[in-house]
CSV table of C-alpha atoms in Angstrom, one decimal:
chain,number,residue,atom,x,y,z
A,862,UNK,CA,81.2,94.9,101.0
A,863,UNK,CA,84.3,92.7,101.7
A,864,UNK,CA,87.7,94.5,102.4
A,865,UNK,CA,90.9,93.8,100.4
A,866,UNK,CA,92.1,91.9,103.5
A,867,UNK,CA,88.9,89.9,103.9
A,868,UNK,CA,88.7,89.0,100.2
A,869,UNK,CA,92.5,87.9,100.2
A,870,UNK,CA,91.5,85.5,103.3
A,871,UNK,CA,88.7,84.2,101.5
A,872,UNK,CA,90.8,83.5,98.4
A,873,UNK,CA,93.6,81.9,100.3
A,874,UNK,CA,90.9,79.5,102.0
A,875,UNK,CA,89.7,78.6,98.6
A,876,UNK,CA,92.9,77.8,97.4
A,877,UNK,CA,93.2,74.5,99.3
A,878,UNK,CA,96.9,74.5,100.3
A,879,UNK,CA,99.4,76.9,101.6
A,880,UNK,CA,100.3,79.3,98.7
A,881,UNK,CA,104.0,79.9,97.7
A,882,UNK,CA,105.1,83.3,98.1
A,883,UNK,CA,104.5,84.2,94.6
A,884,UNK,CA,100.9,82.6,94.6
A,885,UNK,CA,100.2,84.8,97.9
A,886,UNK,CA,101.3,87.8,96.0
A,887,UNK,CA,98.8,86.9,93.1
A,888,UNK,CA,96.1,86.4,95.6
A,889,UNK,CA,96.5,89.6,97.2
A,890,UNK,CA,96.9,91.4,93.7
A,891,UNK,CA,93.7,89.5,92.7
A,892,UNK,CA,91.7,90.9,95.9
A,893,UNK,CA,92.7,94.2,95.2
A,894,UNK,CA,91.9,94.0,91.4
A,895,UNK,CA,88.5,92.6,92.1
A,896,UNK,CA,87.5,95.3,94.3
A,897,UNK,CA,89.2,98.2,92.1
A,898,UNK,CA,87.1,101.0,91.2
A,899,UNK,CA,89.5,102.2,88.6
A,900,UNK,CA,89.0,102.4,85.0
A,901,UNK,CA,88.8,99.1,83.0
A,902,UNK,CA,90.8,96.8,85.5
A,903,UNK,CA,93.0,94.5,83.9
A,904,UNK,CA,95.2,91.9,85.5
A,905,UNK,CA,97.9,89.8,83.6
A,906,UNK,CA,99.0,86.7,85.1
A,907,UNK,CA,102.2,85.1,83.6
A,908,UNK,CA,103.8,82.0,84.7
A,909,UNK,CA,105.8,78.7,83.7
A,910,UNK,CA,103.9,75.5,83.5
A,911,UNK,CA,103.3,74.0,87.0
A,912,UNK,CA,103.6,77.4,88.8
A,913,UNK,CA,100.0,77.5,90.0
A,914,UNK,CA,98.1,79.3,87.3
A,915,UNK,CA,95.5,76.5,87.2
A,916,UNK,CA,94.9,76.5,91.0
A,917,UNK,CA,94.5,80.3,90.9
A,918,UNK,CA,91.8,80.0,88.4
A,919,UNK,CA,90.0,77.3,90.0
A,920,UNK,CA,90.1,79.4,93.2
A,921,UNK,CA,88.6,82.3,91.4
A,922,UNK,CA,85.8,79.9,90.1
A,923,UNK,CA,85.0,78.6,93.5
A,924,UNK,CA,85.0,82.1,94.9
A,925,UNK,CA,83.6,84.5,92.7
A,926,UNK,CA,79.7,83.5,93.2
A,927,UNK,CA,80.1,83.8,96.8
A,928,UNK,CA,81.0,87.6,96.5
A,929,UNK,CA,78.4,88.2,94.0
A,930,UNK,CA,80.6,88.4,90.8
A,931,UNK,CA,80.0,86.3,87.6
A,932,UNK,CA,82.7,84.8,85.5
A,933,UNK,CA,83.3,84.1,81.8
A,934,UNK,CA,85.8,81.5,80.7
A,935,UNK,CA,87.6,82.2,77.4
A,936,UNK,CA,90.5,80.8,75.3
A,937,UNK,CA,91.9,81.5,71.8
A,938,UNK,CA,91.3,78.0,70.5
A,939,UNK,CA,88.7,75.2,70.7
A,940,UNK,CA,91.5,73.0,72.2
A,941,UNK,CA,92.5,75.5,75.0
A,942,UNK,CA,88.7,76.1,75.8
A,943,UNK,CA,88.3,72.5,76.3
A,944,UNK,CA,91.4,72.2,78.6
A,945,UNK,CA,90.2,75.3,80.6
A,946,UNK,CA,86.5,73.8,81.1
A,947,UNK,CA,87.9,70.4,82.0
A,948,UNK,CA,90.0,71.8,84.8
A,949,UNK,CA,87.3,74.3,86.3
A,950,UNK,CA,84.4,72.0,85.7
A,951,UNK,CA,82.6,75.0,84.1
A,952,UNK,CA,81.7,76.0,80.6
A,953,UNK,CA,84.4,77.7,78.4
A,954,UNK,CA,84.3,79.0,74.9
A,955,UNK,CA,86.6,80.4,72.3
A,956,UNK,CA,87.1,84.2,72.2
A,957,UNK,CA,85.7,84.3,68.8
A,958,UNK,CA,82.4,82.5,69.7
A,959,UNK,CA,81.9,84.7,72.7
A,960,UNK,CA,82.7,88.3,71.4
A,961,UNK,CA,81.6,87.9,67.7
A,962,UNK,CA,78.1,87.5,66.1
A,963,UNK,CA,77.0,87.1,62.4
A,964,UNK,CA,75.1,90.2,61.4
A,965,UNK,CA,72.6,90.6,58.3
A,966,UNK,CA,73.4,93.3,55.9
A,967,UNK,CA,70.9,95.4,53.8
A,968,UNK,CA,72.2,93.4,50.7
A,969,UNK,CA,71.4,90.2,52.1
A,970,UNK,CA,74.8,89.3,52.8
A,971,UNK,CA,76.4,88.4,56.3
A,972,UNK,CA,79.5,89.5,58.1
A,973,UNK,CA,81.2,89.0,61.5
A,974,UNK,CA,80.5,92.0,64.1
A,975,UNK,CA,81.6,92.3,67.7
A,976,UNK,CA,78.6,91.2,69.8
A,977,UNK,CA,77.2,93.1,72.7
A,978,UNK,CA,78.4,92.3,76.2
A,979,UNK,CA,75.3,92.3,78.5
A,980,UNK,CA,77.3,90.9,81.4
A,981,UNK,CA,77.1,92.9,84.7
A,982,UNK,CA,79.8,92.5,87.3
A,983,UNK,CA,81.5,89.9,85.6
A,984,UNK,CA,85.4,88.8,85.5
A,985,UNK,CA,86.4,87.4,82.0
A,986,UNK,CA,89.2,85.0,82.6
A,987,UNK,CA,91.3,84.3,79.2
A,988,UNK,CA,93.6,81.3,79.5
A,989,UNK,CA,96.6,80.9,76.7
A,990,UNK,CA,96.4,84.7,76.0
A,991,UNK,CA,99.9,84.6,74.6
A,992,UNK,CA,98.2,83.5,71.3
A,993,UNK,CA,95.9,86.7,71.1
A,994,UNK,CA,97.4,88.9,68.4
A,995,UNK,CA,96.9,92.0,66.5
A,996,UNK,CA,96.0,90.6,63.1
A,997,UNK,CA,93.0,92.3,61.6
A,998,UNK,CA,89.9,90.4,62.1
A,999,UNK,CA,86.5,91.2,61.5
A,1000,UNK,CA,85.7,94.7,60.7
A,1001,UNK,CA,89.3,95.8,60.5
A,1002,UNK,CA,90.1,95.7,64.0
A,1003,UNK,CA,92.3,93.2,65.8
A,1004,UNK,CA,91.2,90.3,68.0
A,1005,UNK,CA,93.0,92.0,70.9
A,1006,UNK,CA,91.1,95.2,70.1
A,1007,UNK,CA,87.8,93.7,69.9
A,1008,UNK,CA,88.4,91.3,73.2
A,1009,UNK,CA,89.2,94.5,75.2
A,1010,UNK,CA,86.2,96.7,73.5
A,1011,UNK,CA,83.7,93.9,74.2
A,1012,UNK,CA,84.9,93.3,77.7
A,1013,UNK,CA,84.8,96.8,78.9
A,1014,UNK,CA,81.6,97.6,77.0
A,1015,UNK,CA,79.8,95.7,79.7
A,1016,UNK,CA,79.0,97.2,83.3
A,1017,UNK,CA,81.4,96.7,86.0
A,1018,UNK,CA,83.5,94.1,84.0
A,1019,UNK,CA,87.2,93.2,84.6
A,1020,UNK,CA,89.7,91.3,82.4
A,1021,UNK,CA,92.1,88.8,83.6
A,1022,UNK,CA,94.7,87.5,81.0
A,1023,UNK,CA,96.6,84.4,81.8
A,1024,UNK,CA,99.5,82.9,79.9
A,1025,UNK,CA,103.2,81.9,79.4
A,1026,UNK,CA,105.4,84.1,77.3
A,1027,UNK,CA,107.5,80.8,76.4
A,1028,UNK,CA,104.4,79.2,74.7
A,1029,UNK,CA,103.1,79.9,71.2
A,1030,UNK,CA,102.9,83.9,70.3
A,1031,UNK,CA,100.1,84.9,67.9
A,1032,UNK,CA,100.5,83.9,64.1
A,1033,UNK,CA,103.2,86.2,62.3
A,1034,UNK,CA,104.3,87.7,65.6
A,1035,UNK,CA,107.4,87.1,67.8
A,1036,UNK,CA,106.0,88.6,71.0
A,1037,UNK,CA,102.6,88.3,72.8
A,1038,UNK,CA,101.0,91.7,73.2
A,1039,UNK,CA,98.2,90.5,75.3
A,1040,UNK,CA,100.7,89.6,78.0
A,1041,UNK,CA,102.8,92.8,77.7
A,1042,UNK,CA,101.8,95.2,80.4
A,1043,UNK,CA,103.4,98.4,79.3
A,1044,UNK,CA,102.3,97.8,75.7
A,1045,UNK,CA,98.6,97.4,76.8
A,1046,UNK,CA,98.7,100.5,79.0
A,1047,UNK,CA,100.1,102.4,75.8
A,1048,UNK,CA,97.3,101.3,73.7
A,1049,UNK,CA,94.2,101.0,75.6
A,1050,UNK,CA,92.4,103.0,78.3
A,1051,UNK,CA,92.8,100.5,81.1
A,1052,UNK,CA,94.3,100.2,84.6
A,1053,UNK,CA,96.6,97.0,84.7
A,1054,UNK,CA,98.9,95.3,86.7
A,1055,UNK,CA,100.8,92.1,86.2
A,1056,UNK,CA,102.8,89.6,88.0
A,1057,UNK,CA,104.9,86.3,86.8
A,1058,UNK,CA,105.0,83.1,88.8
A,1059,UNK,CA,108.3,81.3,88.6
A,1060,UNK,CA,108.5,78.7,91.4
A,1061,UNK,CA,107.5,75.3,89.9
A,1062,UNK,CA,105.3,73.3,92.5
A,1063,UNK,CA,103.7,70.6,90.4
A,1064,UNK,CA,104.6,67.0,91.4
A,1065,UNK,CA,105.5,66.2,87.8
A,1066,UNK,CA,108.7,67.8,88.6
A,1067,UNK,CA,110.1,64.8,89.9
A,1068,UNK,CA,109.8,63.1,86.7
A,1069,UNK,CA,112.6,65.4,85.4
A,1070,UNK,CA,110.6,66.4,82.3
A,1071,UNK,CA,109.3,69.7,83.9
A,1072,UNK,CA,112.5,70.2,85.8
A,1073,UNK,CA,114.4,70.3,82.6
A,1074,UNK,CA,112.1,72.4,80.7
A,1075,UNK,CA,112.2,74.8,83.6
A,1076,UNK,CA,116.2,74.8,83.6
A,1077,UNK,CA,116.3,75.3,79.9
A,1078,UNK,CA,113.9,78.2,80.2
A,1079,UNK,CA,116.2,79.9,82.8
A,1080,UNK,CA,119.3,79.6,80.7
A,1081,UNK,CA,117.5,81.1,77.7
A,1082,UNK,CA,116.3,83.8,80.0
A,1083,UNK,CA,119.9,84.7,80.8
A,1084,UNK,CA,120.8,85.0,77.2
A,1085,UNK,CA,118.0,87.2,76.2
């Protein structure tokens, strides 16, 4: 088995270019996260647009098969799933489609129930996680409850939640519980860590649009 340092080097090599300090920190965290033997490992990656979240996901998709780990790509909406599939070149599905199934009832009716997670040694990567809320879904539990319940019912499975706290929160909510490390630890039997990328590197910054958006975010952050 690879050591944490060896896996970190492998991830950096797959990254494709020199990582920023923040990106390097995330890659080291992920190396530890992928090798963790603790209960229900969960990593929360937050970051502004253009800070490298997409590059980090592509790095994982390229690297995981070489270390014998599978991956499952999900997003809250069909549009987000298509974007995720487009930039990774891999299949991605909505969370609903992945974790729920239609179940026949004795009276002939049908209802949605949480599916069985048959994956072994897999990383579940969930993009746009800011939209995952605690509204009651099928069977009286929330989507967030069922997502974590589904992932960790599998053997040696891990969860990576990715998002931007400035993006859309869940319906009827002011905050994004799926990106709140302390909240998740208080509600679920998981081992979790988090990091927020803030250094914008995308070339589109030169156009001024991303620059202005980042500047506005920083001003807003100072006033919160």
